[in-house]
Coordinates of C-alpha atoms in Angstrom, one line a residue:
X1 CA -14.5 -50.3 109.3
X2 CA -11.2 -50.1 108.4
X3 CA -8.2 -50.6 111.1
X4 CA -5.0 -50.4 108.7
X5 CA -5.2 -47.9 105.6
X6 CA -2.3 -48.0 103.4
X7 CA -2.6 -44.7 100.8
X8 CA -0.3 -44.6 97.4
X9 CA 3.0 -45.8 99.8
X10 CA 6.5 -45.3 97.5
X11 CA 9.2 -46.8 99.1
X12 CA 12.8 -46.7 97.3
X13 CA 16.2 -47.7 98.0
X14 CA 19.4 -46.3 96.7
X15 CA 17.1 -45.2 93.6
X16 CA 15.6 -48.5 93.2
X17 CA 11.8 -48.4 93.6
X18 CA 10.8 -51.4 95.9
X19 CA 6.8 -50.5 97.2
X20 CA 5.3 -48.4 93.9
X21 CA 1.9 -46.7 95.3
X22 CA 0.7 -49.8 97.2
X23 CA -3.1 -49.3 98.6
X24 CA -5.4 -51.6 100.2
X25 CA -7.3 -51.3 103.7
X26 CA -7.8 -54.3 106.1
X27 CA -11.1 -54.0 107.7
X28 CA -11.1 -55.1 111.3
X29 CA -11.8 -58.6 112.0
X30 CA -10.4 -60.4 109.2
X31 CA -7.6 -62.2 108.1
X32 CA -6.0 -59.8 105.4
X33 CA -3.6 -61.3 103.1
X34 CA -0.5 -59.6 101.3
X35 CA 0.8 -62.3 98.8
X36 CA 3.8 -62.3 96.4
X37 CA 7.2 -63.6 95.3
X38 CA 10.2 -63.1 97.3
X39 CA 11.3 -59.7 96.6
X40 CA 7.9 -58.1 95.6
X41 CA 8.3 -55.5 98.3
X42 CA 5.4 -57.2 101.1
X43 CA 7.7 -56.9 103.8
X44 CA 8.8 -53.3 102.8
X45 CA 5.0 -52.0 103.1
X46 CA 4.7 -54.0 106.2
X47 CA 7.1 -51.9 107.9
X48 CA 5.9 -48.8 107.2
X49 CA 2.7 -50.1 108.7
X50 CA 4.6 -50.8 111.7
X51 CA 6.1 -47.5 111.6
X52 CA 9.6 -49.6 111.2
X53 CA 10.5 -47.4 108.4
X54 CA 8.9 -44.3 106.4
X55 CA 7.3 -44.2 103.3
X56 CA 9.0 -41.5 100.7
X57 CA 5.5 -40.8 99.7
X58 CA 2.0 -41.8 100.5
X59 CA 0.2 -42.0 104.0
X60 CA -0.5 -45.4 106.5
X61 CA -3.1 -45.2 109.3
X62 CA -3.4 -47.6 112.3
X63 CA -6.7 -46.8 113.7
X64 CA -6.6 -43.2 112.2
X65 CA -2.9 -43.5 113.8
X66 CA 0.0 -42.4 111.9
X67 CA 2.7 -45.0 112.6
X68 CA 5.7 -43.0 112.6
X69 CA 4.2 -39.8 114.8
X70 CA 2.1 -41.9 116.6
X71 CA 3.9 -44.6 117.3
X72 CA 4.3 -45.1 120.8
X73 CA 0.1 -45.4 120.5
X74 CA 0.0 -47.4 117.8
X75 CA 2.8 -49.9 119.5
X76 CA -0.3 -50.8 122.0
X77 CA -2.7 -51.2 119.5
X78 CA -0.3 -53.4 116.7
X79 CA 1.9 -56.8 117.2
X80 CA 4.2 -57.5 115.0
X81 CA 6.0 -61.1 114.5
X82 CA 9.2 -59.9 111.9
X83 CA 10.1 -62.0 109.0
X84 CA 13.8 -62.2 110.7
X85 CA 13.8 -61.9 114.4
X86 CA 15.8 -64.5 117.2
X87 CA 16.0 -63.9 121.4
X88 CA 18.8 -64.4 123.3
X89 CA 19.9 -68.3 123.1
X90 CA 19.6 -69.3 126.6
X91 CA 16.2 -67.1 127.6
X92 CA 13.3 -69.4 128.8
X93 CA 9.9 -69.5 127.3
X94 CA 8.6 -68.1 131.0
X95 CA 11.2 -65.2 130.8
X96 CA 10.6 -64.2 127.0
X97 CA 7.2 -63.7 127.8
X98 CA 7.8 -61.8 131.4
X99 CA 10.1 -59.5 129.7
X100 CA 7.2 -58.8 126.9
X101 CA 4.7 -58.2 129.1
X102 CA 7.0 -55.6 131.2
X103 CA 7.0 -53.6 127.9
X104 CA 3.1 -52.8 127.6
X105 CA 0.7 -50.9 130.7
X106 CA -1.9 -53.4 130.4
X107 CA -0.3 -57.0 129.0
X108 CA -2.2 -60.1 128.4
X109 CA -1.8 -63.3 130.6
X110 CA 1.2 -64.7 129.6
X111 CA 0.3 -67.9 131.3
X112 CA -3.4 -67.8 129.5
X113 CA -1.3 -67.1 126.1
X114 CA 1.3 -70.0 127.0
X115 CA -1.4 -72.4 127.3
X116 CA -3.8 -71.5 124.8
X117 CA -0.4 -71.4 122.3
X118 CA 0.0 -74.8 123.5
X119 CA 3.6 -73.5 125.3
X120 CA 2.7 -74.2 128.6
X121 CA 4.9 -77.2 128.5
X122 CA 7.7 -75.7 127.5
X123 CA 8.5 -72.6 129.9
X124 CA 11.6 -73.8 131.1
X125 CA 13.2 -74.5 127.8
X126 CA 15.7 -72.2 126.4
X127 CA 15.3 -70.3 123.0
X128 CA 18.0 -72.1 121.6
X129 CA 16.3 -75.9 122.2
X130 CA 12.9 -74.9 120.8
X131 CA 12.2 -76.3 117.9
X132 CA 10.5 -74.1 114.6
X133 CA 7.0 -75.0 115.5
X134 CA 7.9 -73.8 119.1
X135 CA 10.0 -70.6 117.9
X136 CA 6.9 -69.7 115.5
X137 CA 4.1 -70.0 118.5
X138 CA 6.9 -68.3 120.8
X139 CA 6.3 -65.3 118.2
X140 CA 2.7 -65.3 117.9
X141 CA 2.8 -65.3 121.9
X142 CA 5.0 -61.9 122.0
X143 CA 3.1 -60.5 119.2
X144 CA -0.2 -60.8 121.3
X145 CA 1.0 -59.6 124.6
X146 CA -0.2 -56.5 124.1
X147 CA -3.7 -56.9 123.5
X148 CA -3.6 -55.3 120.1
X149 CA -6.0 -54.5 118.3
X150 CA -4.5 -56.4 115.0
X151 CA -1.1 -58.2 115.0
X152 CA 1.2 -58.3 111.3
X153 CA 2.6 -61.9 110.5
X154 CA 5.5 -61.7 108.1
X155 CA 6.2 -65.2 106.5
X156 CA 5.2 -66.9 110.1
X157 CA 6.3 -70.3 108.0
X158 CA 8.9 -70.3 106.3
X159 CA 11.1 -73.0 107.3
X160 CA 8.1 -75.1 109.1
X161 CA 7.4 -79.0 107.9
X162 CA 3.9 -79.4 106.9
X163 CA 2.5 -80.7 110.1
X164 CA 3.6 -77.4 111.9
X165 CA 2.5 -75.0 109.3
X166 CA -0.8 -76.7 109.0
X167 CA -0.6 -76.2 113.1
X168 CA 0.2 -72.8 112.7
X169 CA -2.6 -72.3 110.6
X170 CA -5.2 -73.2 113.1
X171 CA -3.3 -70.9 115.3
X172 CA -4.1 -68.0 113.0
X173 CA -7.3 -68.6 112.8
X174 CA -8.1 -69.2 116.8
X175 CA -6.6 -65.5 116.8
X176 CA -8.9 -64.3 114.5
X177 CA -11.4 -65.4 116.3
X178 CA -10.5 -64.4 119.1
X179 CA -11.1 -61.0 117.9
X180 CA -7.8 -59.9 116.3
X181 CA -7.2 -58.3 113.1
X182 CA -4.1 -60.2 111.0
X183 CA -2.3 -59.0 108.6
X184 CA -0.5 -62.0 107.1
X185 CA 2.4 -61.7 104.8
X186 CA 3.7 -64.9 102.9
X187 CA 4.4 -66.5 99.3
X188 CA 2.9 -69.7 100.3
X189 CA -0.6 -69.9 98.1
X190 CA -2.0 -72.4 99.6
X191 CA -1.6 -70.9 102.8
X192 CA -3.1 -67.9 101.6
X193 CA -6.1 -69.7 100.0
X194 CA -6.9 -71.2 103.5
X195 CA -6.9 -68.6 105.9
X196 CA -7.4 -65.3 103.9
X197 CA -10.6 -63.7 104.2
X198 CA -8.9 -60.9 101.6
X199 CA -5.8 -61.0 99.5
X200 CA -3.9 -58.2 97.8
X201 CA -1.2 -59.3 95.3
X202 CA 1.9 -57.3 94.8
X203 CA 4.8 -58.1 92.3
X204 CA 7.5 -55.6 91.5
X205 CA 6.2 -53.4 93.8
X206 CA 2.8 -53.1 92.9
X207 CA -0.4 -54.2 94.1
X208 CA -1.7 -56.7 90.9
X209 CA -5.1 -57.5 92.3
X210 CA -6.7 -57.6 95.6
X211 CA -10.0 -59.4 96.4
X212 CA -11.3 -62.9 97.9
X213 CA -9.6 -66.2 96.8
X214 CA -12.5 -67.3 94.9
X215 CA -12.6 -64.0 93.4
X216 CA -9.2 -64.2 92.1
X217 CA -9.4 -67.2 90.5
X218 CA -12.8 -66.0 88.5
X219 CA -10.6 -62.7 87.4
X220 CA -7.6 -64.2 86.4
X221 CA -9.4 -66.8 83.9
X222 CA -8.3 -69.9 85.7
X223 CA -9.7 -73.1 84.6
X224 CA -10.9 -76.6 86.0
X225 CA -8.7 -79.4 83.9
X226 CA -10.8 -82.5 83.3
X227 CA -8.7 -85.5 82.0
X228 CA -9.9 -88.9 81.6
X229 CA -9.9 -92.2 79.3
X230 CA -12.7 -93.4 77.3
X231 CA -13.6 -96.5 76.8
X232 CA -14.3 -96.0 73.2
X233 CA -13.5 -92.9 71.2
X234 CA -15.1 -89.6 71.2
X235 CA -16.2 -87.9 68.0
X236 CA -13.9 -85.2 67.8
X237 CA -16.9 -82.8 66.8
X238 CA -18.6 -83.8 70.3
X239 CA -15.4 -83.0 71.2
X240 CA -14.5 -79.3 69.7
X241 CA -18.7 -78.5 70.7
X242 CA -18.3 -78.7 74.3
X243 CA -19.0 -75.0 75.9
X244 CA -16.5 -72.9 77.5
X245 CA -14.1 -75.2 76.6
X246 CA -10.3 -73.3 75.9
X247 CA -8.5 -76.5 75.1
X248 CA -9.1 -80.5 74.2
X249 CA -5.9 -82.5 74.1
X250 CA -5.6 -86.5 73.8
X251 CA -2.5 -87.7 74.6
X252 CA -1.9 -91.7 74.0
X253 CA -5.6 -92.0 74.2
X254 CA -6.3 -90.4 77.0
X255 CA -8.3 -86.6 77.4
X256 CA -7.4 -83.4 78.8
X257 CA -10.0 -81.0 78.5
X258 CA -9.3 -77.2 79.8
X259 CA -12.3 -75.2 80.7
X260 CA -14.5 -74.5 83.5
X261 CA -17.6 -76.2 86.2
X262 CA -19.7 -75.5 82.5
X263 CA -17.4 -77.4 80.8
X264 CA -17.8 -80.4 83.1
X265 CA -21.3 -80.8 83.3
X266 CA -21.1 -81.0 79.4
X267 CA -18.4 -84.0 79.4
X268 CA -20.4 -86.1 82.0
X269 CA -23.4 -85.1 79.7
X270 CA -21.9 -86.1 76.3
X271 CA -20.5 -89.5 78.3
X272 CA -23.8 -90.4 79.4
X273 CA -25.3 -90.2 76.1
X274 CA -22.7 -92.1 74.6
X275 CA -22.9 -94.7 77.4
X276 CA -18.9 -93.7 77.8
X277 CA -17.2 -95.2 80.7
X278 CA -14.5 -92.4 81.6
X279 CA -11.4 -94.5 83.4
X280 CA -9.2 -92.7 85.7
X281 CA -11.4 -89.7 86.1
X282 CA -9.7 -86.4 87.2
X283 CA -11.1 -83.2 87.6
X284 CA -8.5 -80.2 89.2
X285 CA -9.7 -76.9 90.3
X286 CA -7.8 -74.1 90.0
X287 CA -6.2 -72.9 92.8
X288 CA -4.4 -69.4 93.9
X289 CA -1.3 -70.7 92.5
X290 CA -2.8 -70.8 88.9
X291 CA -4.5 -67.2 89.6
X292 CA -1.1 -65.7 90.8
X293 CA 0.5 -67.0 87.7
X294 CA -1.8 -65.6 85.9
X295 CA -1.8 -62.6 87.3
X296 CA 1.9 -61.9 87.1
X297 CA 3.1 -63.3 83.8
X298 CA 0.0 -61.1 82.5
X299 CA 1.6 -57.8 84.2
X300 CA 5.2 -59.0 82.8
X301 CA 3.9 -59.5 79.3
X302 CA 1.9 -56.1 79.5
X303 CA 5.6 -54.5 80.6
X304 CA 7.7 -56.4 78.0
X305 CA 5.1 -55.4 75.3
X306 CA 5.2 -51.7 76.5
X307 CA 9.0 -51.6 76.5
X308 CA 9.3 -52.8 72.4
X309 CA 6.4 -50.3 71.7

C-alpha cells in the first residue's frame, strides 16, 4: 500500500518550470529513492510532499492526507530532515531533542533515539561543536521524534567524508527496519544503489525512469566492460563473433571488450579453447552512474533533436 502519492505535480517559479508532472508512489516500508543532478527539481517535489510549499497543479497524499489542508495531521505522521537547516549554535544535543519532543502529543524517547543514534555521548555538546556526522544523526534524531509513519531525507550527506556517509547509511537502513518509510533524496549514485529499494529519476523536472537499481541498469542498456591482455593474439574473427558484444578495442595490446554477463562467458570460453592466459583480468559492472548517464544524455538528445526538427 501506498503511504506518499505524488499525482502530475507542476511546480514553477517566476515562469520557469522547475517540477513538470512528477508522479511516483512510495509504498510503505521501503526505502524510496528520488535521484538526480543538482537543480533537477527533487527538493522542489519534496516540499510539496511536506506540505512546505503548493503544487500549481497536480495532487500529493500522505496517508490519503493532503499536505497543505491537512497538515497539522500529516506533521504527526511525516519527519522531515531539510536539505538546508542549522539550530541555534550553543543548544545541547539533550535540549534540541527536549525541545522536539515538546512539539508532538505522543514523542518518541529521546534518550532511546540518542542511544540507538549513537548520540548518547554527546548531550552536552553544543550544536556549534558537533561535528557533520554528529549534525547529520542530530537530524535523523528530530526527524523521528514523532513517530512518523515515514520520514523525507533531503541530501542527508552532502558534505560527509566517506566513513560518515557509509555510517549514515547503516543508519538509514536500521530505520527502515525499524519500520519507517524513507523517502531519500540525493545525487550520490552510489548511495542510491545501496540503500534504495525503488528509485525514480528526475532531470529537468521530469521523472526519466523509476524502478529498482538492477532494473535501471537492464533499461538503460548499460554494459559489463571486460579488458584484459593475452598472452598471445586473438583472431580478430573470434574476436568480432563474440555475442552481445557492442564494442572490441585493443589498445597497445591489451582488450577492451563492451558487452554484457553473455559476453563474458564467451571470452572465458574462447580463452579456454585457445589455452589463452588473460593477464590483468578486469571485469566492471555497470553501476547506477552508467544507467543515470544513460538515462539523461538519452532525454537531452531526444530534446535537442526535437528542437532542430
Amino acid at each position: 500500500m501506498a503511504i506518499i502519492e505524488v499525482n502530475a505535480v507542476h511546480k514553477a517559479y517566476a515562469g520557469r518550470t522547475v517540477v513538470d508532472g512528477v508522479t511516483f508512489a512510495v509504498d510503505e516500508g521501503e526505502i524510496f529513492g528520488i535521484l538526480g543532478p543538482n537543480g533537477a527539481g527533487k527538493t522542489t517535489t519534496v516540499e510539496c510532499v511536506e506540505g512546505l510549499r503548493i503544487p500549481d497543479a497536480g495532487t500529493v497524499r500522505v496517508a490519503g492526507l493532503d499536505p497543505v489542508a491537512d497538515h497539522d495531521r500529516v506533521t504527526r505522521l511525516l519527519g522531515a530532515q531539510l536539505q538546508e537547516s542549522e539550530l541555534q549554535a550553543k543548544l545541547t544535543v539533550r535540549e534540541a531533542l527536549e525541545l522536539y519532543s515538546a512539539f508532538h502529543p505522543d514523542p518518541a524517547d529521546w534518550r532511546s533515539l540518542a542511544e540507538r543514534l549513537g548520540l548518547h555521548t554527546s548531550l552536552t555538546t553544543r550544536f556549534a561543536k558537533l561535528s557533520g556526522g554528529q549534525k547529520q544523526r542530530l537530524s535523523i534524531a528530530l526527524a523521528l521524534i514523532g513517530n512518523p509513519r515515514a520520514v523525507v531525507l533531503d541530501e542527508l550527506t552532502t558534505g560527509l567524508d566517506p566513513r560518515a556517509r557509509r555510517d549514515t547509511w547503516q543508519l538509514i537502513e536500521e530505520v527502515r527496519d525499524s519500520g519507517v518509510t524513507v523517502l531519500l533524496v540525493t545525487h550520490f549514485m552510489e548511495e542510491a544503489q545501496r540503500l534504495c529499494d525503488r528509485i525514480a529519476v528526475i532531470d529537468k523536472g521530469r521523472v526519466v525512469a523509476l524502478d529498482t537499481p538492477s532494473g535501471l541498469i537492464r533499461k538503460a542498456g548499460s554494459s559489463t566492460v571486460i579488458s584484459f591482455t593475452p598472452s598471445q593474439p586473438l583472431a580478430p574473427d573470434d574476436l568480432a563473433a563474440l555475442p552481445a558484444a557492442a564494442s572490441v578495442e585493443q589498445k597497445g595490446g591489451r582488450i577492451v571488450i563492451d558487452g554484457t554477463d553473455e559476453t563474458v562467458n564467451a571470452v572465458i570460453s574462447l580463452l579456454a579453447r585457445h589455452r589463452i592466459t588473460a593477464h590483468q583480468l578486469r571485469v566492471s559492472e555497470a553501476t547506477l552512474d552508467d544507467a543515470f548517464l544513460d538515462l539523461t544524455e538519452t532525454r537531452t538528445e531526444a530534446a535537442d533533436t526535437e528542437q532542430a526538427a
